[in-house]
Amino acid sequence: MPRKKIKLDHQIENLSILNEKGKLDKDLVPEIDDKTLLRMHRTMVLSRRFDEHQLRWQRQGRIGTFAPAKGQEASQVGSIAAIEPSDWMVPSFRETTAAIWRGTPLTGLLLYNAGYNEGGRIPDDQNDLPIAIPVASQISHAVGIAYAMKCRGEKHLAMTYFGDGATSEGDFHEGLNLAQVYNTPTVFICQNNQWAISTPREIQTRTKTLAQKALAYGMPGLQVDGNDLLAVYAATREAADRARKGDGPTLIECVTYRIEVHTTADDPSKYRSEEEVEAWKKRDPIVRFERYLKTKKLLSDDDIEGIDEEVIKEVKGAWKEAEDQMKQLGDPVDMFDHLYAERPPYLEEQRQDMKQSLEARRG
Ligand SMILES: Cc1ncc(C[n+]2csc(CCOP(=O)(O)OP(=O)(O)O)c2C)c(N)n1
Ligand SMILES: [Mg+2]
């Protein structure tokens, strides 16, 4: 009766296809048509410029707080492009790039970030849930949706996004366990961006990878280079195919980095070094993908410049439209209306405060 190693159902692998030096593993390149490759690139650039403009507008007091996706664009586009519009997307609060891919108008995102409920409305034909602020809460929602689709015999899947910090929450463990127990068509995308506000990945959990947490539930887990769009896409396609075939859920850990602030209410210089940020900037997912598209002769430097000008115009146009709508909607004070039947005194005070400061700003 010796002590023996128990063979688990799955092993943890790391997938990289296009590395930061531009080296490509040709055997692993997923099939993606040229039109989609270009759409992926444009979406990443649009998201990047949108983030940068929103940051400025927030600093000018024109919108409220938001969580930039800067640096994580490949993790988001690579995954979202690998599922169908009929599948469900269940985001956290940082999925601007994925939301743009799904068709969420920039105007809506701006209105939402400026405090207008109207901006959070998901277009009727879009199978997305609204953003979820309570960390990891959306994971159980995705599993519930996937389970419901399975019960109804629908051939769609639910894909949910969350961060490294979310893997410490009970909802993550409950969600993964239930997803595997009921063999649901769920794809879990963990964007390991190395930080949960000021908590670094090293002390978030002592496991070597986040992907290996899947093993505890008997689920396949895969770690991918999250700044490598091709790797993220290939991994998600595999997970989506598995889900659709009825073979159950997958956890994908995208190793990436949050280049910007956690939210606009945060100052990362208090807890992380400039050198660390600079090192990750050198692994910029957009630059890497542009290099790839240039070698494929799908893009030239002139094209890249043209796309940049085009998306900036689009971002500014969305702001104008959002501004017009804000004028029509009035001050966004109805955010205080829908939580309690009778507004408690502290909320009444905040409402008055906000009304006064908005009026003072108008002069
Ligand atoms: C249940 C809950 N606890 C705490 C917070 C405050 N909070 C917002 S984001 C965040 C960190 C999340 O980190 P991670 O899951 O890595 O996602 P990231 O912000 O890096 O994308 C925390 C603690 C919250 N929103 N919800
Ligand atoms: Mg994080």
Tab-separated table of C-alpha atoms and ligand atoms in Angstrom:
chain	number	residue	atom	x	y	z
A	1	MET	CA	0.000	0.000	0.000
A	2	PRO	CA	2.470	2.610	-1.077
A	3	ARG	CA	1.962	6.314	-1.147
A	4	LYS	CA	1.222	7.119	-4.787
A	5	LYS	CA	0.791	10.194	-6.938
A	6	ILE	CA	-2.816	10.680	-8.013
A	7	LYS	CA	-3.154	11.381	-11.691
A	8	LEU	CA	-5.430	14.366	-12.179
A	9	ASP	CA	-7.778	14.738	-15.140
A	10	HIS	CA	-5.948	17.800	-16.400
A	11	GLN	CA	-2.488	19.373	-16.455
A	12	ILE	CA	-1.691	23.079	-16.493
A	13	GLU	CA	-0.086	24.430	-19.638
A	14	ASN	CA	1.007	27.868	-20.766
A	15	LEU	CA	0.227	29.004	-24.303
A	16	SER	CA	2.130	31.646	-26.259
A	17	ILE	CA	1.958	31.963	-30.056
A	18	LEU	CA	3.322	35.416	-30.894
A	19	ASN	CA	5.878	36.468	-28.312
A	20	GLU	CA	6.940	39.994	-27.349
A	21	LYS	CA	9.923	39.831	-29.696
A	22	GLY	CA	7.579	39.125	-32.606
A	23	LYS	CA	8.554	35.438	-32.849
A	24	LEU	CA	5.675	33.379	-34.186
A	25	ASP	CA	4.924	29.686	-33.617
A	26	LYS	CA	3.425	29.019	-37.048
A	27	ASP	CA	1.979	25.615	-36.105
A	28	LEU	CA	-0.185	27.164	-33.421
A	29	VAL	CA	-1.574	30.177	-35.309
A	30	PRO	CA	-5.389	30.030	-35.201
A	31	GLU	CA	-7.411	30.523	-38.353
A	32	ILE	CA	-8.713	34.089	-38.442
A	33	ASP	CA	-9.711	35.799	-41.685
A	34	ASP	CA	-8.068	39.095	-42.670
A	35	LYS	CA	-11.206	41.158	-42.148
A	36	THR	CA	-11.512	39.915	-38.581
A	37	LEU	CA	-7.810	40.504	-37.896
A	38	LEU	CA	-8.219	44.122	-38.982
A	39	ARG	CA	-11.398	44.529	-36.942
A	40	MET	CA	-9.553	43.176	-33.903
A	41	HIS	CA	-6.780	45.706	-34.399
A	42	ARG	CA	-9.147	48.635	-34.871
A	43	THR	CA	-11.153	47.684	-31.782
A	44	MET	CA	-8.000	47.625	-29.657
A	45	VAL	CA	-6.870	51.024	-30.942
A	46	LEU	CA	-10.331	52.501	-30.459
A	47	SER	CA	-10.502	51.176	-26.908
A	48	ARG	CA	-7.024	52.567	-26.132
A	49	ARG	CA	-7.856	56.046	-27.436
A	50	PHE	CA	-11.244	55.973	-25.742
A	51	ASP	CA	-9.565	55.180	-22.403
A	52	GLU	CA	-7.077	58.010	-22.845
A	53	HIS	CA	-9.771	60.536	-23.703
A	54	GLN	CA	-12.019	59.371	-20.902
A	55	LEU	CA	-9.168	59.801	-18.430
A	56	ARG	CA	-8.779	63.418	-19.524
A	57	TRP	CA	-12.511	64.060	-19.364
A	58	GLN	CA	-12.629	62.560	-15.882
A	59	ARG	CA	-9.766	64.830	-14.756
A	60	GLN	CA	-11.697	67.792	-16.140
A	61	GLY	CA	-14.735	66.774	-14.096
A	62	ARG	CA	-16.847	65.959	-17.143
A	63	ILE	CA	-17.382	62.283	-16.263
A	64	GLY	CA	-17.154	60.272	-13.054
A	65	THR	CA	-14.879	57.394	-12.186
A	66	PHE	CA	-14.164	54.464	-14.499
A	67	ALA	CA	-11.727	51.553	-14.790
A	68	PRO	CA	-9.380	51.769	-17.804
A	69	ALA	CA	-8.684	48.654	-19.880
A	70	LYS	CA	-5.338	49.985	-21.141
A	71	GLY	CA	-2.833	47.157	-21.563
A	72	GLN	CA	-5.513	44.446	-21.464
A	73	GLU	CA	-6.938	44.968	-24.945
A	74	ALA	CA	-5.617	41.682	-26.401
A	75	SER	CA	-6.983	39.643	-23.496
A	76	GLN	CA	-10.388	41.132	-24.190
A	77	VAL	CA	-10.532	41.154	-27.981
A	78	GLY	CA	-8.824	37.767	-28.303
A	79	SER	CA	-11.464	36.184	-26.092
A	80	ILE	CA	-14.603	38.029	-27.145
A	81	ALA	CA	-13.890	37.563	-30.860
A	82	ALA	CA	-13.777	33.803	-30.335
A	83	ILE	CA	-17.412	33.508	-29.274
A	84	GLU	CA	-20.624	34.164	-31.219
A	85	PRO	CA	-22.941	37.175	-30.840
A	86	SER	CA	-25.626	34.720	-29.694
A	87	ASP	CA	-23.432	33.651	-26.758
A	88	TRP	CA	-23.624	35.582	-23.503
A	89	MET	CA	-20.954	37.994	-22.303
A	90	VAL	CA	-20.910	38.610	-18.563
A	91	PRO	CA	-18.405	41.355	-17.755
A	92	SER	CA	-16.870	42.835	-14.626
A	93	PHE	CA	-16.131	46.579	-14.722
A	94	ARG	CA	-13.031	46.749	-16.958
A	95	GLU	CA	-14.266	45.217	-20.205
A	96	THR	CA	-14.469	48.322	-22.395
A	97	THR	CA	-12.641	46.658	-25.284
A	98	ALA	CA	-14.903	43.607	-25.212
A	99	ALA	CA	-18.000	45.817	-24.919
A	100	ILE	CA	-16.951	47.807	-27.990
A	101	TRP	CA	-16.471	44.576	-29.927
A	102	ARG	CA	-19.978	43.461	-28.955
A	103	GLY	CA	-21.456	46.700	-30.290
A	104	THR	CA	-21.967	48.812	-27.155
A	105	PRO	CA	-21.985	52.426	-28.354
A	106	LEU	CA	-19.242	54.681	-26.954
A	107	THR	CA	-21.960	57.229	-26.186
A	108	GLY	CA	-23.620	54.753	-23.828
A	109	LEU	CA	-20.346	54.049	-22.035
A	110	LEU	CA	-19.726	57.787	-21.655
A	111	LEU	CA	-23.212	58.434	-20.313
A	112	TYR	CA	-22.848	55.588	-17.836
A	113	ASN	CA	-19.507	56.912	-16.627
A	114	ALA	CA	-21.049	60.359	-16.298
A	115	GLY	CA	-23.657	58.924	-13.929
A	116	TYR	CA	-26.632	58.395	-16.257
A	117	ASN	CA	-28.518	55.116	-15.849
A	118	GLU	CA	-29.579	55.409	-19.476
A	119	GLY	CA	-25.977	54.762	-20.569
A	120	GLY	CA	-25.943	51.338	-18.917
A	121	ARG	CA	-28.758	50.039	-21.069
A	122	ILE	CA	-27.574	47.137	-23.200
A	123	PRO	CA	-28.996	47.217	-26.744
A	124	ASP	CA	-31.885	44.709	-27.001
A	125	ASP	CA	-30.215	42.461	-29.548
A	126	GLN	CA	-26.974	42.181	-27.572
A	127	ASN	CA	-26.550	39.206	-25.224
A	128	ASP	CA	-24.473	41.059	-22.640
A	129	LEU	CA	-25.052	41.667	-18.968
A	130	PRO	CA	-24.444	45.146	-17.559
A	131	ILE	CA	-21.146	45.749	-15.790
A	132	ALA	CA	-20.826	44.295	-12.283
A	133	ILE	CA	-19.031	46.311	-9.617
A	134	PRO	CA	-19.117	43.785	-6.712
A	135	VAL	CA	-15.968	41.776	-7.378
A	136	ALA	CA	-16.688	38.220	-8.656
A	137	SER	CA	-20.480	38.513	-8.287
A	138	GLN	CA	-20.886	38.175	-12.056
A	139	ILE	CA	-19.298	34.714	-12.037
A	140	SER	CA	-22.386	33.077	-10.533
A	141	HIS	CA	-24.592	35.003	-12.951
A	142	ALA	CA	-22.684	33.531	-15.893
A	143	VAL	CA	-22.931	30.015	-14.491
A	144	GLY	CA	-26.671	30.493	-13.948
A	145	ILE	CA	-27.162	31.665	-17.522
A	146	ALA	CA	-25.096	28.756	-18.865
A	147	TYR	CA	-27.035	26.260	-16.762
A	148	ALA	CA	-30.354	27.700	-17.943
A	149	MET	CA	-29.250	27.420	-21.584
A	150	LYS	CA	-28.213	23.836	-20.993
A	151	CYS	CA	-31.603	23.003	-19.425
A	152	ARG	CA	-33.364	24.545	-22.413
A	153	GLY	CA	-31.198	22.667	-24.880
A	154	GLU	CA	-29.787	25.886	-26.387
A	155	LYS	CA	-26.387	25.556	-28.007
A	156	HIS	CA	-24.934	28.819	-26.687
A	157	LEU	CA	-22.392	29.488	-23.977
A	158	ALA	CA	-21.777	32.138	-21.331
A	159	MET	CA	-18.369	33.741	-21.024
A	160	THR	CA	-17.478	35.779	-17.976
A	161	TYR	CA	-14.584	38.121	-17.192
A	162	PHE	CA	-12.957	38.747	-13.826
A	163	GLY	CA	-9.578	39.690	-12.377
A	164	ASP	CA	-6.835	38.017	-10.359
A	165	GLY	CA	-8.306	39.513	-7.183
A	166	ALA	CA	-11.684	37.945	-7.909
A	167	THR	CA	-10.179	34.455	-7.565
A	168	SER	CA	-9.976	35.028	-3.795
A	169	GLU	CA	-13.727	35.563	-3.525
A	170	GLY	CA	-16.165	32.820	-2.515
A	171	ASP	CA	-18.261	33.506	-5.615
A	172	PHE	CA	-15.368	32.394	-7.809
A	173	HIS	CA	-15.041	29.026	-6.057
A	174	GLU	CA	-18.789	28.460	-5.795
A	175	GLY	CA	-19.225	29.422	-9.445
A	176	LEU	CA	-16.492	27.151	-10.775
A	177	ASN	CA	-17.630	24.236	-8.647
A	178	LEU	CA	-21.247	24.504	-9.740
A	179	ALA	CA	-20.265	25.033	-13.376
A	180	GLN	CA	-18.305	21.775	-13.397
A	181	VAL	CA	-20.791	19.784	-11.289
A	182	TYR	CA	-23.572	20.651	-13.747
A	183	ASN	CA	-21.251	20.476	-16.757
A	184	THR	CA	-22.380	23.905	-17.938
A	185	PRO	CA	-21.248	25.670	-21.134
A	186	THR	CA	-19.244	28.391	-19.343
A	187	VAL	CA	-15.932	30.005	-20.271
A	188	PHE	CA	-14.143	31.743	-17.404
A	189	ILE	CA	-11.708	34.452	-18.491
A	190	CYS	CA	-9.456	35.578	-15.656
A	191	GLN	CA	-7.527	38.691	-16.623
A	192	ASN	CA	-4.543	38.424	-14.336
A	193	ASN	CA	-3.356	42.028	-14.599
A	194	GLN	CA	-0.981	41.575	-11.634
A	195	TRP	CA	-2.838	43.933	-9.297
A	196	ALA	CA	-6.095	44.067	-7.365
A	197	ILE	CA	-6.035	47.785	-6.667
A	198	SER	CA	-2.875	47.870	-4.458
A	199	THR	CA	-2.649	44.121	-3.731
A	200	PRO	CA	0.000	42.475	-5.915
A	201	ARG	CA	-0.534	39.092	-7.517
A	202	GLU	CA	2.209	37.472	-5.349
A	203	ILE	CA	0.229	37.966	-2.177
A	204	GLN	CA	-3.223	37.563	-3.679
A	205	THR	CA	-2.674	33.795	-3.653
A	206	ARG	CA	0.324	31.509	-3.122
A	207	THR	CA	-0.404	29.268	-6.121
A	208	LYS	CA	2.030	29.379	-9.009
A	209	THR	CA	-0.738	30.015	-11.519
A	210	LEU	CA	-4.350	31.091	-11.291
A	211	ALA	CA	-5.245	28.590	-14.017
A	212	GLN	CA	-4.465	25.660	-11.702
A	213	LYS	CA	-7.402	26.602	-9.498
A	214	ALA	CA	-9.544	24.886	-12.133
A	215	LEU	CA	-7.979	21.541	-11.189
A	216	ALA	CA	-9.625	21.619	-7.767
A	217	TYR	CA	-12.985	21.433	-9.528
A	218	GLY	CA	-11.984	18.835	-12.123
A	219	MET	CA	-12.016	21.499	-14.815
A	220	PRO	CA	-9.432	22.162	-17.533
A	221	GLY	CA	-7.388	25.306	-16.897
A	222	LEU	CA	-4.978	27.014	-19.246
A	223	GLN	CA	-2.589	29.913	-18.747
A	224	VAL	CA	-1.994	32.119	-21.790
A	225	ASP	CA	0.098	35.144	-22.596
A	226	GLY	CA	-2.684	37.710	-22.293
A	227	ASN	CA	-0.830	40.264	-24.409
A	228	ASP	CA	-0.697	37.793	-27.279
A	229	LEU	CA	-3.988	38.152	-29.105
A	230	LEU	CA	-3.447	34.985	-31.138
A	231	ALA	CA	-2.888	32.867	-28.013
A	232	VAL	CA	-5.929	34.288	-26.236
A	233	TYR	CA	-8.064	33.669	-29.317
A	234	ALA	CA	-6.814	30.097	-29.790
A	235	ALA	CA	-7.391	29.251	-26.120
A	236	THR	CA	-10.877	30.728	-26.104
A	237	ARG	CA	-11.861	28.961	-29.330
A	238	GLU	CA	-10.832	25.683	-27.779
A	239	ALA	CA	-12.828	26.434	-24.612
A	240	ALA	CA	-15.858	27.593	-26.633
A	241	ASP	CA	-15.792	24.441	-28.774
A	242	ARG	CA	-15.615	22.325	-25.636
A	243	ALA	CA	-18.575	24.162	-24.107
A	244	ARG	CA	-20.650	23.860	-27.272
A	245	LYS	CA	-19.952	20.149	-27.601
A	246	GLY	CA	-21.377	19.649	-24.119
A	247	ASP	CA	-17.976	18.946	-22.579
A	248	GLY	CA	-18.281	21.604	-19.899
A	249	PRO	CA	-16.471	24.710	-18.664
A	250	THR	CA	-12.865	25.951	-18.896
A	251	LEU	CA	-10.827	28.449	-16.915
A	252	ILE	CA	-8.396	30.595	-18.908
A	253	GLU	CA	-5.857	32.771	-17.124
A	254	CYS	CA	-4.669	35.640	-19.335
A	255	VAL	CA	-1.365	36.962	-17.999
A	256	THR	CA	-1.437	40.676	-18.706
A	257	TYR	CA	-0.931	44.027	-17.005
A	258	ARG	CA	-2.993	47.011	-15.955
A	259	ILE	CA	-0.919	49.865	-17.428
A	260	GLU	CA	-3.171	52.601	-16.067
A	261	VAL	CA	-4.739	53.467	-12.718
A	262	HIS	CA	-7.066	50.893	-11.108
A	263	THR	CA	-9.822	53.458	-11.449
A	264	THR	CA	-9.610	57.211	-11.661
A	265	ALA	CA	-9.916	57.259	-7.842
A	266	ASP	CA	-6.547	55.525	-7.477
A	267	ASP	CA	-2.883	56.608	-7.493
A	268	PRO	CA	-0.680	53.598	-8.361
A	269	SER	CA	2.560	55.534	-7.764
A	270	LYS	CA	1.865	54.886	-4.071
A	271	TYR	CA	2.314	51.138	-4.404
A	272	ARG	CA	4.134	50.131	-7.615
A	273	SER	CA	7.322	51.210	-9.337
A	274	GLU	CA	7.664	53.123	-12.569
A	275	GLU	CA	10.201	50.485	-13.727
A	276	GLU	CA	7.598	47.755	-13.445
A	277	VAL	CA	5.109	49.730	-15.527
A	278	GLU	CA	7.771	50.597	-18.117
A	279	ALA	CA	8.770	46.929	-18.446
A	280	TRP	CA	5.160	45.985	-19.201
A	281	LYS	CA	4.712	48.877	-21.618
A	282	LYS	CA	7.401	47.197	-23.711
A	283	ARG	CA	5.046	44.214	-24.013
A	284	ASP	CA	2.215	46.372	-25.351
A	285	PRO	CA	-0.337	44.040	-26.968
A	286	ILE	CA	-1.265	46.532	-29.691
A	287	VAL	CA	2.314	47.140	-30.822
A	288	ARG	CA	2.905	43.377	-30.937
A	289	PHE	CA	-0.203	42.764	-33.025
A	290	GLU	CA	0.614	45.647	-35.386
A	291	ARG	CA	4.015	44.120	-36.034
A	292	TYR	CA	2.294	40.854	-36.927
A	293	LEU	CA	-0.187	42.533	-39.269
A	294	LYS	CA	2.629	44.439	-40.928
A	295	THR	CA	4.573	41.247	-41.637
A	296	LYS	CA	1.370	39.777	-43.076
A	297	LYS	CA	1.156	42.895	-45.280
A	298	LEU	CA	-2.298	43.664	-43.939
A	299	LEU	CA	-1.264	47.031	-42.503
A	300	SER	CA	1.287	49.722	-43.309
A	301	ASP	CA	2.528	52.532	-41.064
A	302	ASP	CA	0.312	54.912	-43.052
A	303	ASP	CA	-2.708	52.679	-42.447
A	304	ILE	CA	-1.957	52.652	-38.720
A	305	GLU	CA	-1.772	56.434	-38.661
A	306	GLY	CA	-5.026	56.675	-40.602
A	307	ILE	CA	-6.824	54.303	-38.235
A	308	ASP	CA	-5.588	56.308	-35.283
A	309	GLU	CA	-6.981	59.542	-36.707
A	310	GLU	CA	-10.247	57.825	-37.553
A	311	VAL	CA	-10.807	56.376	-34.073
A	312	ILE	CA	-9.949	59.662	-32.362
A	313	LYS	CA	-12.608	61.309	-34.526
A	314	GLU	CA	-15.035	58.584	-33.507
A	315	VAL	CA	-14.268	59.113	-29.803
A	316	LYS	CA	-14.733	62.877	-30.068
A	317	GLY	CA	-17.959	62.394	-32.021
A	318	ALA	CA	-19.269	60.107	-29.279
A	319	TRP	CA	-18.485	62.758	-26.689
A	320	LYS	CA	-20.454	65.364	-28.623
A	321	GLU	CA	-23.391	63.036	-28.876
A	322	ALA	CA	-23.152	62.157	-25.171
A	323	GLU	CA	-22.985	65.846	-24.267
A	324	ASP	CA	-26.158	66.552	-26.273
A	325	GLN	CA	-27.946	63.689	-24.555
A	326	MET	CA	-26.770	64.853	-21.124
A	327	LYS	CA	-28.229	68.288	-21.788
A	328	GLN	CA	-31.573	66.720	-22.613
A	329	LEU	CA	-31.514	64.363	-19.635
A	330	GLY	CA	-30.633	67.029	-17.057
A	331	ASP	CA	-28.496	66.373	-13.980
A	332	PRO	CA	-27.892	62.685	-13.260
A	333	VAL	CA	-29.546	62.753	-9.840
A	334	ASP	CA	-31.929	59.874	-10.393
A	335	MET	CA	-29.052	57.543	-9.508
A	336	PHE	CA	-30.195	58.222	-5.921
A	337	ASP	CA	-33.781	57.187	-6.607
A	338	HIS	CA	-33.823	53.473	-7.183
A	339	LEU	CA	-32.250	51.873	-4.134
A	340	TYR	CA	-34.767	52.640	-1.405
A	341	ALA	CA	-38.505	53.334	-1.415
A	342	GLU	CA	-37.716	56.242	0.895
A	343	ARG	CA	-34.364	57.915	0.458
A	344	PRO	CA	-32.330	57.693	3.717
A	345	PRO	CA	-30.898	60.991	5.075
A	346	TYR	CA	-27.303	60.261	4.061
A	347	LEU	CA	-28.342	59.682	0.435
A	348	GLU	CA	-30.541	62.776	0.509
A	349	GLU	CA	-27.495	64.738	1.655
A	350	GLN	CA	-25.327	63.291	-1.126
A	351	ARG	CA	-28.018	64.056	-3.680
A	352	GLN	CA	-28.225	67.691	-2.572
A	353	ASP	CA	-24.454	67.946	-2.538
A	354	MET	CA	-24.181	66.664	-6.059
A	355	LYS	CA	-26.980	68.915	-7.338
A	356	GLN	CA	-25.315	71.958	-5.820
A	357	SER	CA	-21.870	71.197	-7.171
A	358	LEU	CA	-23.249	70.581	-10.680
A	359	GLU	CA	-25.168	73.863	-10.520
A	360	ALA	CA	-22.104	75.723	-9.199
A	361	ARG	CA	-20.032	74.387	-12.080
A	362	ARG	CA	-22.547	75.706	-14.588
A	363	GLY	CA	-22.275	79.091	-12.825
B	1	LIG	C1	-17.077	42.435	-3.147
B	1	LIG	C2	-16.185	43.633	-3.394
B	1	LIG	N1	-15.154	43.878	-2.553
B	1	LIG	C3	-14.348	44.939	-2.768
B	1	LIG	C4	-14.584	45.799	-3.808
B	1	LIG	C5	-13.658	46.971	-4.087
B	1	LIG	N2	-12.836	46.625	-5.248
B	1	LIG	C6	-13.170	47.045	-6.477
B	1	LIG	S1	-12.141	46.454	-7.647
B	1	LIG	C7	-11.219	45.633	-6.526
B	1	LIG	C8	-10.018	44.828	-6.948
B	1	LIG	C9	-10.337	43.841	-7.997
B	1	LIG	O1	-9.159	43.273	-8.463
B	1	LIG	P1	-9.160	42.241	-9.639
B	1	LIG	O2	-10.189	41.196	-9.387
B	1	LIG	O3	-7.771	41.795	-9.834
B	1	LIG	O4	-9.675	43.082	-10.894
B	1	LIG	P2	-8.990	44.359	-11.574
B	1	LIG	O5	-9.539	45.564	-10.867
B	1	LIG	O6	-7.525	44.245	-11.429
B	1	LIG	O7	-9.433	44.323	-12.984
B	1	LIG	C10	-11.726	45.823	-5.242
B	1	LIG	C11	-11.147	45.235	-4.020
B	1	LIG	C12	-15.711	45.528	-4.637
B	1	LIG	N3	-16.000	46.300	-5.694
B	1	LIG	N4	-16.481	44.435	-4.411
B	2	MG	MG	-6.337	42.533	-11.135
